[in-house]
């Protein structure tokens, strides 16, 4: 899969931020992209991303849906197949961050975090296993908190951690069809999702833990995602931490 020209991809939460840059980067490489977005609040972002992909000469569609409902995950894959004929690459950047002490976390918050970060990821993998072309690639964005020992992120890290087990099982189950399945775990990323959870003092600390005294940028992550779908296709069943040395196992 070193040549992406004419391939097709689904990018879940692909309208903006990391997902948006993955979508437009693939489009610039000649990949047709189904840009998923969750709600009306991000529809304008999805429209801009679709327009940029089409401007690069590839095909693109937008698909709305709450992916905590398995039927919407199936609809996303079916919409991409209807538009492009088949799908080769499935990238899931869906996630929700919550920083809150365990003793203050509500049941509703717990359920929401696990629905968005674990359940949606599971059924995304399921549809990928059913509907990707042979030789395809699946990448899920997780978090470097899976290798960290810290407070506050019990439901976020906890809800992302099952994805490692889902991914290892999927890598074995899909191997006969040549589909590689991996996770990428960014460090604290310079996006609005991060700043909403942290104090200025903690931001300074997080920056101090990585190369260059900075946060992870979305531009640090996109090349790795593309690599796993191309020259890195032999890598499978792995969680790759891309965090500038922020943490490791």
Tab-separated table of C-alpha atoms in Angstrom, residues 1-193:
chain	number	residue	atom	x	y	z
A	1	UNK	CA	0.000	0.000	0.000
A	2	UNK	CA	2.867	2.402	-0.571
A	3	UNK	CA	0.915	4.119	-3.337
A	4	UNK	CA	-2.194	5.782	-1.928
A	5	UNK	CA	-3.458	7.270	-5.194
A	6	UNK	CA	-7.026	6.122	-5.766
A	7	UNK	CA	-7.441	4.481	-2.369
A	8	UNK	CA	-10.381	5.355	-0.134
A	9	UNK	CA	-10.499	6.146	3.566
A	10	UNK	CA	-12.849	6.812	6.437
A	11	UNK	CA	-11.707	9.298	9.062
A	12	UNK	CA	-13.925	9.284	12.141
A	13	UNK	CA	-14.039	12.736	13.715
A	14	UNK	CA	-12.293	13.836	10.545
A	15	UNK	CA	-13.609	17.388	10.245
A	16	UNK	CA	-11.112	19.414	12.303
A	17	UNK	CA	-8.007	19.349	14.494
A	18	UNK	CA	-6.086	16.063	14.197
A	19	UNK	CA	-8.818	14.298	12.244
A	20	UNK	CA	-9.112	17.211	9.853
A	21	UNK	CA	-5.396	17.243	9.110
A	22	UNK	CA	-5.410	13.479	8.568
A	23	UNK	CA	-8.322	13.866	6.139
A	24	UNK	CA	-6.710	16.650	4.117
A	25	UNK	CA	-3.287	14.985	4.134
A	26	UNK	CA	-4.777	11.799	2.723
A	27	UNK	CA	-6.710	13.833	0.164
A	28	UNK	CA	-3.503	15.516	-0.955
A	29	UNK	CA	-2.047	12.030	-1.520
A	30	UNK	CA	-4.929	11.131	-3.842
A	31	UNK	CA	-7.096	9.315	-1.301
A	32	UNK	CA	-10.877	9.628	-1.433
A	33	UNK	CA	-12.094	10.452	2.070
A	34	UNK	CA	-15.339	10.010	3.977
A	35	UNK	CA	-15.145	12.801	6.558
A	36	UNK	CA	-17.160	11.887	9.628
A	37	UNK	CA	-18.431	14.513	12.040
A	38	UNK	CA	-20.516	14.094	15.171
A	39	UNK	CA	-23.026	16.935	15.220
A	40	UNK	CA	-24.245	20.138	13.602
A	41	UNK	CA	-21.639	22.058	15.598
A	42	UNK	CA	-18.863	20.652	13.392
A	43	UNK	CA	-20.706	20.492	10.073
A	44	UNK	CA	-19.090	23.696	8.802
A	45	UNK	CA	-15.662	22.244	9.607
A	46	UNK	CA	-16.599	19.086	7.701
A	47	UNK	CA	-17.664	21.177	4.707
A	48	UNK	CA	-14.334	23.020	4.674
A	49	UNK	CA	-12.392	19.780	4.940
A	50	UNK	CA	-14.386	18.177	2.122
A	51	UNK	CA	-13.805	21.243	-0.055
A	52	UNK	CA	-10.056	21.123	0.580
A	53	UNK	CA	-9.882	17.434	-0.342
A	54	UNK	CA	-11.861	18.021	-3.516
A	55	UNK	CA	-9.622	20.971	-4.300
A	56	UNK	CA	-6.671	18.589	-4.210
A	57	UNK	CA	-8.354	16.416	-6.826
A	58	UNK	CA	-9.706	13.578	-4.692
A	59	UNK	CA	-13.305	12.708	-3.885
A	60	UNK	CA	-14.805	13.460	-0.490
A	61	UNK	CA	-18.109	13.147	1.336
A	62	UNK	CA	-19.254	14.198	4.792
A	63	UNK	CA	-21.136	11.775	7.042
A	64	UNK	CA	-22.773	12.804	10.303
A	65	UNK	CA	-23.390	10.420	13.166
A	66	UNK	CA	-23.027	9.662	16.854
A	67	UNK	CA	-20.638	6.698	16.729
A	68	UNK	CA	-21.563	5.505	20.196
A	69	UNK	CA	-24.516	3.944	18.344
A	70	UNK	CA	-23.253	0.912	16.373
A	71	UNK	CA	-25.831	1.462	13.662
A	72	UNK	CA	-24.288	4.844	12.884
A	73	UNK	CA	-20.842	3.247	12.587
A	74	UNK	CA	-22.271	0.799	10.062
A	75	UNK	CA	-23.938	3.669	8.191
A	76	UNK	CA	-20.592	5.497	8.005
A	77	UNK	CA	-18.851	2.556	6.371
A	78	UNK	CA	-21.781	1.919	4.039
A	79	UNK	CA	-21.852	5.582	2.965
A	80	UNK	CA	-18.146	5.442	2.105
A	81	UNK	CA	-18.589	2.229	0.116
A	82	UNK	CA	-21.580	3.704	-1.719
A	83	UNK	CA	-19.556	6.811	-2.612
A	84	UNK	CA	-16.205	5.247	-3.471
A	85	UNK	CA	-16.935	1.582	-4.229
A	86	UNK	CA	-14.779	0.247	-1.385
A	87	UNK	CA	-12.682	1.354	1.587
A	88	UNK	CA	-8.981	0.669	2.208
A	89	UNK	CA	-8.136	2.765	5.274
A	90	UNK	CA	-10.125	3.344	8.459
A	91	UNK	CA	-8.856	5.902	10.967
A	92	UNK	CA	-10.665	6.604	14.218
A	93	UNK	CA	-9.779	9.857	15.976
A	94	UNK	CA	-12.962	9.963	18.077
A	95	UNK	CA	-12.351	10.807	21.707
A	96	UNK	CA	-13.526	12.757	24.702
A	97	UNK	CA	-11.283	14.042	27.497
A	98	UNK	CA	-12.324	14.502	31.122
A	99	UNK	CA	-10.054	15.502	34.000
A	100	UNK	CA	-11.932	14.912	37.236
A	101	UNK	CA	-11.204	13.157	40.533
A	102	UNK	CA	-12.695	9.697	40.951
A	103	UNK	CA	-14.645	10.778	44.052
A	104	UNK	CA	-16.406	13.498	42.020
A	105	UNK	CA	-17.151	11.548	38.816
A	106	UNK	CA	-20.804	10.811	38.115
A	107	UNK	CA	-22.218	7.650	36.606
A	108	UNK	CA	-23.371	9.632	33.582
A	109	UNK	CA	-19.836	10.942	33.028
A	110	UNK	CA	-18.399	7.444	33.365
A	111	UNK	CA	-20.910	6.024	30.882
A	112	UNK	CA	-20.303	8.817	28.371
A	113	UNK	CA	-16.536	8.438	28.537
A	114	UNK	CA	-16.643	4.688	27.970
A	115	UNK	CA	-19.251	4.966	25.217
A	116	UNK	CA	-17.176	7.510	23.261
A	117	UNK	CA	-13.664	6.192	23.902
A	118	UNK	CA	-14.201	2.418	24.089
A	119	UNK	CA	-17.575	1.360	22.676
A	120	UNK	CA	-17.329	3.493	19.542
A	121	UNK	CA	-13.782	2.238	18.962
A	122	UNK	CA	-14.884	-1.390	19.298
A	123	UNK	CA	-17.665	-1.165	16.750
A	124	UNK	CA	-15.476	0.900	14.414
A	125	UNK	CA	-13.008	-2.004	14.442
A	126	UNK	CA	-15.861	-4.430	13.872
A	127	UNK	CA	-17.044	-2.610	10.758
A	128	UNK	CA	-13.482	-2.265	9.511
A	129	UNK	CA	-13.002	-6.010	9.858
A	130	UNK	CA	-16.172	-6.670	7.928
A	131	UNK	CA	-15.856	-4.082	5.178
A	132	UNK	CA	-12.261	-3.014	4.511
A	133	UNK	CA	-10.540	-4.266	1.406
A	134	UNK	CA	-7.903	-6.959	1.827
A	135	UNK	CA	-4.564	-5.309	2.540
A	136	UNK	CA	-6.222	-2.428	4.330
A	137	UNK	CA	-5.192	-0.503	7.420
A	138	UNK	CA	-6.887	0.540	10.656
A	139	UNK	CA	-5.519	3.144	13.075
A	140	UNK	CA	-7.112	4.297	16.323
A	141	UNK	CA	-5.925	7.380	18.169
A	142	UNK	CA	-5.492	6.637	21.871
A	143	UNK	CA	-3.379	8.547	24.426
A	144	UNK	CA	0.059	8.493	26.020
A	145	UNK	CA	-1.760	8.449	29.355
A	146	UNK	CA	-1.894	4.675	28.798
A	147	UNK	CA	1.793	4.737	29.759
A	148	UNK	CA	1.513	7.365	32.484
A	149	UNK	CA	0.901	7.240	36.241
A	150	UNK	CA	-1.073	10.315	37.153
A	151	UNK	CA	-4.221	11.657	38.732
A	152	UNK	CA	-7.426	13.030	37.313
A	153	UNK	CA	-7.770	11.087	34.089
A	154	UNK	CA	-9.240	7.841	35.395
A	155	UNK	CA	-12.153	7.707	32.959
A	156	UNK	CA	-10.185	8.991	29.954
A	157	UNK	CA	-7.179	6.694	30.262
A	158	UNK	CA	-9.412	3.936	31.592
A	159	UNK	CA	-11.769	4.161	28.631
A	160	UNK	CA	-8.929	4.280	26.103
A	161	UNK	CA	-7.065	1.316	27.615
A	162	UNK	CA	-9.496	-1.377	26.367
A	163	UNK	CA	-8.737	-0.244	22.822
A	164	UNK	CA	-5.285	-1.838	23.145
A	165	UNK	CA	-6.914	-5.201	23.772
A	166	UNK	CA	-9.439	-4.666	20.982
A	167	UNK	CA	-6.593	-3.785	18.617
A	168	UNK	CA	-4.455	-6.812	19.464
A	169	UNK	CA	-7.396	-9.148	18.937
A	170	UNK	CA	-8.355	-7.438	15.680
A	171	UNK	CA	-4.756	-7.605	14.415
A	172	UNK	CA	-4.820	-11.374	14.853
A	173	UNK	CA	-8.336	-11.813	13.491
A	174	UNK	CA	-7.807	-9.630	10.403
A	175	UNK	CA	-4.267	-10.847	9.645
A	176	UNK	CA	-5.364	-13.487	7.158
A	177	UNK	CA	-6.742	-10.679	4.987
A	178	UNK	CA	-3.575	-8.598	5.253
A	179	UNK	CA	-5.201	-5.825	7.305
A	180	UNK	CA	-2.921	-4.173	9.853
A	181	UNK	CA	-4.456	-2.709	13.010
A	182	UNK	CA	-2.632	-0.260	15.283
A	183	UNK	CA	-3.003	2.525	17.814
A	184	UNK	CA	-1.160	5.824	18.005
A	185	UNK	CA	-0.868	7.450	21.430
A	186	UNK	CA	-0.058	11.163	21.210
A	187	UNK	CA	1.318	13.097	24.147
A	188	UNK	CA	-0.638	16.079	25.471
A	189	UNK	CA	-1.656	17.794	22.250
A	190	UNK	CA	-1.802	21.467	21.436
A	191	UNK	CA	-5.548	21.430	20.699
A	192	UNK	CA	-8.624	22.934	22.405
A	193	UNK	CA	-9.423	19.537	23.965
